PDB file of C-alpha atoms in Angstrom:
ATOM      1  CA  ARG A   1       0.000   0.000   0.000  1.00 88.00           C
ATOM      2  CA  GLU A   2       2.827   2.404   0.873  1.00 89.00           C
ATOM      3  CA  ILE A   3       4.728   1.715  -2.365  1.00 88.00           C
ATOM      4  CA  LYS A   4       1.575   1.898  -4.460  1.00 89.00           C
ATOM      5  CA  LYS A   5       0.820   5.362  -3.079  1.00 88.00           C
ATOM      6  CA  LYS A   6       4.414   6.614  -3.310  1.00 86.00           C
ATOM      7  CA  PHE A   7       5.055   5.605  -6.932  1.00 84.00           C
ATOM      8  CA  TYR A   8       1.486   5.765  -8.273  1.00 87.00           C
ATOM      9  CA  VAL A   9       1.535   2.065  -9.162  1.00 88.00           C
ATOM     10  CA  LYS A  10      -1.896   0.910 -10.368  1.00 90.00           C
ATOM     11  CA  LYS A  11      -1.371  -2.790  -9.658  1.00 92.00           C
ATOM     12  CA  ILE A  12       0.832  -4.431  -7.059  1.00 93.00           C
ATOM     13  CA  GLY A  13       1.013  -7.953  -5.639  1.00 91.00           C
ATOM     14  CA  HIS A  14       3.277 -10.007  -3.403  1.00 89.00           C
ATOM     15  CA  TYR A  15       4.705 -13.542  -3.145  1.00 84.00           C
ATOM     16  CA  GLY A  16       3.953 -15.109   0.230  1.00 79.00           C
ATOM     17  CA  THR A  17       2.655 -13.526   3.428  1.00 80.00           C
ATOM     18  CA  LEU A  18       4.796 -12.612   6.424  1.00 84.00           C
ATOM     19  CA  ASP A  19       3.581 -13.028  10.006  1.00 81.00           C
ATOM     20  CA  PRO A  20       2.784  -9.677  11.706  1.00 77.00           C
ATOM     21  CA  LEU A  21       5.874  -9.881  13.936  1.00 83.00           C
ATOM     22  CA  ALA A  22       8.164 -11.269  11.217  1.00 90.00           C
ATOM     23  CA  SER A  23      10.684  -9.305   9.159  1.00 94.00           C
ATOM     24  CA  GLY A  24      12.670 -10.083   6.046  1.00 95.00           C
ATOM     25  CA  VAL A  25      12.203 -10.694   2.333  1.00 95.00           C
ATOM     26  CA  LEU A  26       8.812  -9.947   0.760  1.00 93.00           C
ATOM     27  CA  PRO A  27       8.954  -9.987  -3.075  1.00 91.00           C
ATOM     28  CA  LEU A  28       6.583  -7.521  -4.758  1.00 92.00           C
ATOM     29  CA  ALA A  29       5.269  -7.547  -8.332  1.00 91.00           C
ATOM     30  CA  LEU A  30       4.535  -4.154  -9.882  1.00 90.00           C
ATOM     31  CA  GLY A  31       2.169  -3.362 -12.740  1.00 89.00           C
ATOM     32  CA  GLU A  32       1.972  -6.003 -15.462  1.00 88.00           C
ATOM     33  CA  ALA A  33       4.446  -8.148 -13.512  1.00 89.00           C
ATOM     34  CA  THR A  34       1.547  -9.145 -11.241  1.00 90.00           C
ATOM     35  CA  LYS A  35       0.478 -11.527 -14.027  1.00 87.00           C
ATOM     36  CA  THR A  36       3.648 -13.567 -13.477  1.00 85.00           C
ATOM     37  CA  ILE A  37       2.980 -14.317  -9.798  1.00 84.00           C
ATOM     38  CA  LYS A  38       1.298 -17.688 -10.438  1.00 81.00           C
ATOM     39  CA  PHE A  39       4.188 -18.803 -12.661  1.00 79.00           C
ATOM     40  CA  ILE A  40       7.097 -17.903 -10.394  1.00 77.00           C
ATOM     41  CA  THR A  41       8.545 -20.709  -8.289  1.00 68.00           C
ATOM     42  CA  CYS A  42       8.825 -19.604  -4.658  1.00 70.00           C
ATOM     43  CA  ASN A  43       8.511 -23.047  -3.116  1.00 77.00           C
ATOM     44  CA  ARG A  44      11.754 -22.771  -1.154  1.00 88.00           C
ATOM     45  CA  LYS A  45      12.153 -20.329   1.721  1.00 93.00           C
ATOM     46  CA  GLU A  46      14.809 -19.728   4.348  1.00 96.00           C
ATOM     47  CA  TYR A  47      14.292 -18.324   7.846  1.00 97.00           C
ATOM     48  CA  SER A  48      16.303 -17.458  10.932  1.00 98.00           C
ATOM     49  CA  PHE A  49      14.530 -17.394  14.288  1.00 98.00           C
ATOM     50  CA  PHE A  50      14.747 -17.692  18.070  1.00 98.00           C
ATOM     51  CA  ILE A  51      12.742 -20.035  20.282  1.00 98.00           C
ATOM     52  CA  HIS A  52      12.014 -18.907  23.839  1.00 98.00           C
ATOM     53  CA  TRP A  53      11.824 -21.990  26.058  1.00 98.00           C
ATOM     54  CA  GLY A  54       9.437 -22.614  28.931  1.00 98.00           C
ATOM     55  CA  LYS A  55       6.308 -20.845  27.699  1.00 97.00           C
ATOM     56  CA  GLU A  56       3.681 -21.591  25.050  1.00 96.00           C
ATOM     57  CA  THR A  57       1.386 -18.847  23.771  1.00 95.00           C
ATOM     58  CA  ASP A  58      -1.924 -19.055  21.919  1.00 89.00           C
ATOM     59  CA  THR A  59      -0.303 -17.420  18.850  1.00 89.00           C
ATOM     60  CA  CYS A  60       2.946 -19.432  19.100  1.00 93.00           C
ATOM     61  CA  ASP A  61       4.877 -16.140  19.120  1.00 93.00           C
ATOM     62  CA  ASP A  62       5.682 -13.344  21.564  1.00 92.00           C
ATOM     63  CA  GLU A  63       2.464 -11.438  20.813  1.00 89.00           C
ATOM     64  CA  GLY A  64       0.084 -13.991  22.293  1.00 89.00           C
ATOM     65  CA  LYS A  65      -1.205 -14.922  25.730  1.00 91.00           C
ATOM     66  CA  VAL A  66       0.773 -17.505  27.729  1.00 96.00           C
ATOM     67  CA  ILE A  67      -1.292 -20.713  27.970  1.00 95.00           C
ATOM     68  CA  CYS A  68       1.309 -23.208  29.299  1.00 96.00           C
ATOM     69  CA  GLU A  69       4.459 -22.766  31.358  1.00 97.00           C
ATOM     70  CA  THR A  70       7.257 -24.922  32.770  1.00 97.00           C
ATOM     71  CA  ASP A  71      10.680 -24.561  34.383  1.00 96.00           C
ATOM     72  CA  LYS A  72      12.236 -27.192  32.103  1.00 96.00           C
ATOM     73  CA  ARG A  73      14.943 -25.877  29.758  1.00 96.00           C
ATOM     74  CA  PRO A  74      16.428 -28.192  27.102  1.00 97.00           C
ATOM     75  CA  LYS A  75      20.142 -28.887  26.899  1.00 96.00           C
ATOM     76  CA  ILE A  76      22.063 -28.242  23.679  1.00 96.00           C
ATOM     77  CA  ASP A  77      22.723 -31.925  22.981  1.00 97.00           C
ATOM     78  CA  GLU A  78      19.000 -32.668  23.450  1.00 97.00           C
ATOM     79  CA  ILE A  79      18.035 -29.917  20.995  1.00 97.00           C
ATOM     80  CA  VAL A  80      20.476 -31.104  18.332  1.00 97.00           C
ATOM     81  CA  SER A  81      19.359 -34.723  18.685  1.00 96.00           C
ATOM     82  CA  VAL A  82      15.632 -33.910  18.426  1.00 97.00           C
ATOM     83  CA  ILE A  83      15.826 -31.638  15.368  1.00 97.00           C
ATOM     84  CA  GLU A  84      17.944 -34.175  13.492  1.00 92.00           C
ATOM     85  CA  ASP A  85      15.748 -37.164  14.390  1.00 94.00           C
ATOM     86  CA  TYR A  86      12.249 -35.719  13.975  1.00 95.00           C
ATOM     87  CA  PHE A  87      12.261 -32.553  11.890  1.00 96.00           C
ATOM     88  CA  ILE A  88      13.963 -33.245   8.554  1.00 96.00           C
ATOM     89  CA  GLY A  89      12.201 -34.119   5.287  1.00 96.00           C
ATOM     90  CA  ASN A  90       8.436 -34.507   4.885  1.00 96.00           C
ATOM     91  CA  ILE A  91       6.804 -33.888   8.249  1.00 95.00           C
ATOM     92  CA  THR A  92       3.255 -33.438   9.537  1.00 95.00           C
ATOM     93  CA  GLN A  93       2.401 -30.007  10.890  1.00 96.00           C
ATOM     94  CA  THR A  94      -0.704 -28.373  12.363  1.00 93.00           C
ATOM     95  CA  PRO A  95      -0.929 -24.612  11.682  1.00 89.00           C
ATOM     96  CA  PRO A  96      -1.234 -22.231  14.656  1.00 87.00           C
ATOM     97  CA  ALA A  97      -4.780 -21.219  15.622  1.00 82.00           C
ATOM     98  CA  PHE A  98      -3.826 -17.628  14.806  1.00 78.00           C
ATOM     99  CA  SER A  99      -3.136 -18.175  11.100  1.00 78.00           C
ATOM    100  CA  ALA A 100      -4.537 -17.375   7.656  1.00 72.00           C
ATOM    101  CA  VAL A 101      -5.851 -20.921   7.129  1.00 76.00           C
ATOM    102  CA  LYS A 102      -9.509 -20.814   6.107  1.00 77.00           C
ATOM    103  CA  ILE A 103     -12.288 -22.329   8.251  1.00 77.00           C
ATOM    104  CA  ASN A 104     -15.575 -22.476   6.300  1.00 75.00           C
ATOM    105  CA  GLY A 105     -14.491 -19.529   4.190  1.00 76.00           C
ATOM    106  CA  LYS A 106     -13.138 -17.454   7.100  1.00 78.00           C
ATOM    107  CA  ARG A 107      -9.543 -16.990   8.198  1.00 74.00           C
ATOM    108  CA  ALA A 108      -8.693 -18.944  11.358  1.00 73.00           C
ATOM    109  CA  TYR A 109      -7.607 -15.810  13.235  1.00 71.00           C
ATOM    110  CA  THR A 110     -10.995 -14.204  12.466  1.00 75.00           C
ATOM    111  CA  VAL A 111     -12.912 -17.228  13.777  1.00 71.00           C
ATOM    112  CA  LEU A 112     -10.723 -17.266  16.891  1.00 70.00           C
ATOM    113  CA  ARG A 113     -11.433 -13.595  17.585  1.00 68.00           C
ATOM    114  CA  GLU A 114     -15.157 -14.447  17.405  1.00 72.00           C
ATOM    115  CA  ASN A 115     -14.531 -16.832  20.334  1.00 71.00           C
ATOM    116  CA  LYS A 116     -15.664 -19.834  18.322  1.00 74.00           C
ATOM    117  CA  ASN A 117     -14.171 -23.281  18.873  1.00 76.00           C
ATOM    118  CA  PHE A 118     -12.588 -25.058  15.900  1.00 73.00           C
ATOM    119  CA  SER A 119      -9.820 -27.476  15.053  1.00 79.00           C
ATOM    120  CA  LEU A 120      -7.279 -27.269  12.242  1.00 82.00           C
ATOM    121  CA  ASN A 121      -6.269 -30.265  10.162  1.00 86.00           C
ATOM    122  CA  SER A 122      -2.629 -31.243  10.031  1.00 91.00           C
ATOM    123  CA  LYS A 123      -0.831 -31.202   6.690  1.00 92.00           C
ATOM    124  CA  LYS A 124       2.354 -32.483   5.102  1.00 95.00           C
ATOM    125  CA  VAL A 125       5.136 -29.911   4.761  1.00 95.00           C
ATOM    126  CA  PHE A 126       8.791 -30.152   3.759  1.00 96.00           C
ATOM    127  CA  LEU A 127      11.850 -29.145   5.784  1.00 97.00           C
ATOM    128  CA  LYS A 128      15.099 -29.545   3.870  1.00 96.00           C
ATOM    129  CA  SER A 129      17.396 -28.553   6.709  1.00 97.00           C
ATOM    130  CA  ILE A 130      17.441 -27.089  10.196  1.00 97.00           C
ATOM    131  CA  THR A 131      20.566 -25.792  11.893  1.00 97.00           C
ATOM    132  CA  PHE A 132      20.995 -25.089  15.597  1.00 98.00           C
ATOM    133  CA  LEU A 133      23.213 -22.012  16.023  1.00 98.00           C
ATOM    134  CA  PHE A 134      23.495 -21.215  19.737  1.00 97.00           C
ATOM    135  CA  SER A 135      21.652 -20.876  23.057  1.00 97.00           C
ATOM    136  CA  ASN A 136      21.562 -17.812  25.286  1.00 92.00           C
ATOM    137  CA  ASP A 137      19.715 -17.842  28.622  1.00 87.00           C
ATOM    138  CA  ASN A 138      16.197 -19.096  27.817  1.00 95.00           C
ATOM    139  CA  THR A 139      16.409 -18.805  24.020  1.00 97.00           C
ATOM    140  CA  SER A 140      18.006 -20.746  21.164  1.00 98.00           C
ATOM    141  CA  SER A 141      18.770 -19.613  17.613  1.00 98.00           C
ATOM    142  CA  PHE A 142      18.049 -21.631  14.443  1.00 98.00           C
ATOM    143  CA  GLU A 143      18.125 -21.424  10.649  1.00 98.00           C
ATOM    144  CA  ILE A 144      15.926 -23.473   8.317  1.00 98.00           C
ATOM    145  CA  ASP A 145      15.402 -24.153   4.612  1.00 97.00           C
ATOM    146  CA  CYS A 146      11.795 -25.196   4.012  1.00 96.00           C
ATOM    147  CA  GLY A 147       9.052 -25.613   1.422  1.00 93.00           C
ATOM    148  CA  LYS A 148       5.862 -23.635   0.822  1.00 88.00           C
ATOM    149  CA  GLY A 149       3.063 -23.554   3.381  1.00 88.00           C
ATOM    150  CA  PHE A 150       5.491 -24.061   6.262  1.00 93.00           C
ATOM    151  CA  TYR A 151       4.736 -22.476   9.645  1.00 93.00           C
ATOM    152  CA  VAL A 152       7.862 -21.661  11.658  1.00 96.00           C
ATOM    153  CA  ARG A 153       5.685 -20.898  14.691  1.00 95.00           C
ATOM    154  CA  SER A 154       4.321 -24.454  14.565  1.00 96.00           C
ATOM    155  CA  LEU A 155       7.858 -25.811  14.260  1.00 97.00           C
ATOM    156  CA  ALA A 156       8.931 -23.985  17.424  1.00 97.00           C
ATOM    157  CA  ARG A 157       5.926 -25.324  19.324  1.00 97.00           C
ATOM    158  CA  ASP A 158       6.499 -28.904  18.092  1.00 97.00           C
ATOM    159  CA  ILE A 159      10.246 -28.916  18.814  1.00 98.00           C
ATOM    160  CA  ALA A 160       9.484 -27.827  22.363  1.00 98.00           C
ATOM    161  CA  TYR A 161       6.915 -30.627  22.752  1.00 97.00           C
ATOM    162  CA  LYS A 162       9.479 -33.221  21.638  1.00 97.00           C
ATOM    163  CA  LEU A 163      11.892 -31.823  24.229  1.00 98.00           C
ATOM    164  CA  GLY A 164       9.300 -32.150  26.988  1.00 97.00           C
ATOM    165  CA  THR A 165       8.879 -28.416  27.429  1.00 98.00           C
ATOM    166  CA  TYR A 166       7.057 -25.453  25.887  1.00 98.00           C
ATOM    167  CA  GLY A 167       8.320 -22.825  23.480  1.00 98.00           C
ATOM    168  CA  HIS A 168       7.366 -19.971  21.175  1.00 97.00           C
ATOM    169  CA  ILE A 169       8.952 -17.708  18.568  1.00 97.00           C
ATOM    170  CA  VAL A 170      10.392 -14.425  19.829  1.00 94.00           C
ATOM    171  CA  GLU A 171      12.138 -13.301  16.635  1.00 94.00           C
ATOM    172  CA  LEU A 172      11.493 -14.433  13.056  1.00 96.00           C
ATOM    173  CA  LYS A 173      13.227 -13.283   9.882  1.00 97.00           C
ATOM    174  CA  ARG A 174      12.734 -14.582   6.337  1.00 96.00           C
ATOM    175  CA  THR A 175      16.086 -14.410   4.556  1.00 96.00           C
ATOM    176  CA  LYS A 176      15.175 -15.953   1.191  1.00 94.00           C
ATOM    177  CA  VAL A 177      12.120 -16.600  -1.000  1.00 90.00           C
ATOM    178  CA  GLY A 178      12.879 -18.579  -4.167  1.00 85.00           C
ATOM    179  CA  GLN A 179      15.592 -16.560  -5.919  1.00 84.00           C
ATOM    180  CA  PHE A 180      14.841 -13.412  -3.878  1.00 89.00           C
ATOM    181  CA  THR A 181      17.477 -12.927  -1.177  1.00 91.00           C
ATOM    182  CA  GLU A 182      18.142 -10.530   1.663  1.00 91.00           C
ATOM    183  CA  LYS A 183      21.253  -9.162  -0.096  1.00 90.00           C
ATOM    184  CA  SER A 184      19.275  -8.186  -3.200  1.00 87.00           C
ATOM    185  CA  SER A 185      16.461  -6.577  -1.192  1.00 91.00           C
ATOM    186  CA  ILE A 186      15.859  -3.014  -0.019  1.00 90.00           C
ATOM    187  CA  LEU A 187      14.322  -1.727   3.201  1.00 91.00           C
ATOM    188  CA  LEU A 188      10.803  -0.363   2.887  1.00 89.00           C
ATOM    189  CA  ASP A 189      11.864   2.860   4.639  1.00 89.00           C
ATOM    190  CA  ASP A 190      14.721   3.355   2.156  1.00 87.00           C
ATOM    191  CA  ILE A 191      12.603   2.839  -0.959  1.00 86.00           C
ATOM    192  CA  LEU A 192      10.019   5.333   0.319  1.00 86.00           C
ATOM    193  CA  LYS A 193      12.712   8.010   0.717  1.00 83.00           C
ATOM    194  CA  ILE A 194      13.879   7.973  -2.899  1.00 77.00           C
ATOM    195  CA  GLY A 195      12.456   9.744  -5.943  1.00 63.00           C
ATOM    196  CA  GLN A 196      10.732   7.902  -8.756  1.00 52.00           C
ATOM    197  CA  SER A 197      13.445   8.910 -11.260  1.00 48.00           C
ATOM    198  CA  GLU A 198      15.995   7.051  -9.123  1.00 50.00           C
ATOM    199  CA  PHE A 199      13.902   3.883  -9.003  1.00 51.00           C
ATOM    200  CA  GLU A 200      16.656   1.625 -10.377  1.00 55.00           C
ATOM    201  CA  PHE A 201      18.432  -0.685  -7.959  1.00 64.00           C
ATOM    202  CA  ASN A 202      19.686  -4.239  -7.710  1.00 69.00           C
ATOM    203  CA  CYS A 203      16.414  -5.039  -5.915  1.00 81.00           C
ATOM    204  CA  ILE A 204      14.446  -4.567  -9.153  1.00 83.00           C
ATOM    205  CA  HIS A 205      14.149  -7.539 -11.533  1.00 82.00           C
ATOM    206  CA  SER A 206      12.524  -7.729 -14.949  1.00 84.00           C
ATOM    207  CA  SER A 207       9.485  -9.962 -15.459  1.00 82.00           C
ATOM    208  CA  ILE A 208      11.446 -12.043 -17.989  1.00 81.00           C
ATOM    209  CA  SER A 209      14.289 -12.727 -15.547  1.00 80.00           C
ATOM    210  CA  MET A 210      11.761 -14.061 -13.041  1.00 78.00           C
ATOM    211  CA  LEU A 211      10.560 -16.661 -15.565  1.00 79.00           C
ATOM    212  CA  ASP A 212      13.975 -18.069 -16.490  1.00 77.00           C
ATOM    213  CA  ASP A 213      13.196 -21.514 -15.064  1.00 75.00           C
ATOM    214  CA  ILE A 214      10.103 -21.997 -17.261  1.00 77.00           C
ATOM    215  CA  LEU A 215      10.552 -23.999 -20.464  1.00 78.00           C
ATOM    216  CA  ALA A 216      10.372 -21.836 -23.615  1.00 79.00           C
ATOM    217  CA  TYR A 217       8.730 -22.658 -26.955  1.00 82.00           C
ATOM    218  CA  GLU A 218       9.649 -20.760 -30.113  1.00 86.00           C
ATOM    219  CA  ILE A 219       6.624 -19.443 -32.028  1.00 89.00           C
ATOM    220  CA  GLU A 220       7.066 -19.057 -35.801  1.00 86.00           C
ATOM    221  CA  GLU A 221       3.555 -18.848 -37.267  1.00 90.00           C
ATOM    222  CA  LYS A 222       2.277 -15.269 -37.561  1.00 92.00           C
ATOM    223  CA  LYS A 223      -1.257 -16.390 -36.771  1.00 93.00           C
ATOM    224  CA  ASP A 224      -0.075 -17.991 -33.543  1.00 93.00           C
ATOM    225  CA  LEU A 225       1.806 -14.847 -32.597  1.00 93.00           C
ATOM    226  CA  LYS A 226      -1.278 -12.750 -33.201  1.00 94.00           C
ATOM    227  CA  ASP A 227      -3.512 -15.130 -31.240  1.00 93.00           C
ATOM    228  CA  LEU A 228      -1.108 -15.087 -28.309  1.00 90.00           C
ATOM    229  CA  SER A 229      -0.973 -11.287 -28.347  1.00 90.00           C
ATOM    230  CA  LEU A 230      -4.773 -11.305 -28.047  1.00 93.00           C
ATOM    231  CA  GLY A 231      -4.676 -13.726 -25.122  1.00 90.00           C
ATOM    232  CA  LYS A 232      -5.901 -16.705 -27.122  1.00 92.00           C
ATOM    233  CA  SER A 233      -4.578 -20.247 -26.732  1.00 91.00           C
ATOM    234  CA  ILE A 234      -2.676 -21.969 -29.544  1.00 90.00           C
ATOM    235  CA  PHE A 235      -1.989 -25.578 -30.423  1.00 88.00           C
ATOM    236  CA  ILE A 236       1.561 -26.848 -29.858  1.00 84.00           C
ATOM    237  CA  ASN A 237       2.721 -29.975 -31.631  1.00 76.00           C
ATOM    238  CA  ASN A 238       5.233 -31.691 -29.349  1.00 69.00           C
ATOM    239  CA  LYS A 239       6.253 -34.274 -31.960  1.00 60.00           C
TER     240      LYS A 239
END
């Protein structure tokens, strides 16, 4: 909304939603580039985050109300053993109650705010890797490489369960979405400070460059070219 107003962009879209308390990479599509969103592969994402041990909240992050509490704090060797044994590959995960998952057409967080009881179905998600970095007082730091539809807040909750304690996210940062990285990104505050004539940075990619991983087919017939330009489908002979 801020960028649309600043640069008078008529159409704008984004790839993937960030949690309210999360920071990091959020790819935006401007103008006609919004048409490419459904074709761009953003299945792989990377995050860094901290788990606070000993407390579980109803949102699975630091914004929620504490619902369970314990004095148990996991040891480093226990943490490393659990994440390697239970949280690599295709795993089953139940989204947090405060999430954008739809319940009878409504977002789960909306239903929850209406004080209605409901249950969320678990789903299969993919975690390529998880790395334990360090522990400090009651928190531990991690990095993960995961697939689409993955909830880091659920991961924190489930790791804590396996360790016989409770836990929630206190800091979450998305460092990569598909080929969009933190290094090739720009802060929202910085982009709002610049003039439109200076709107050329390494954070801007052409629509064509975003579709490099899609197979190409060379069109030679003029009729086919015209039909495509009008949005019509054409017949492709694969033989």
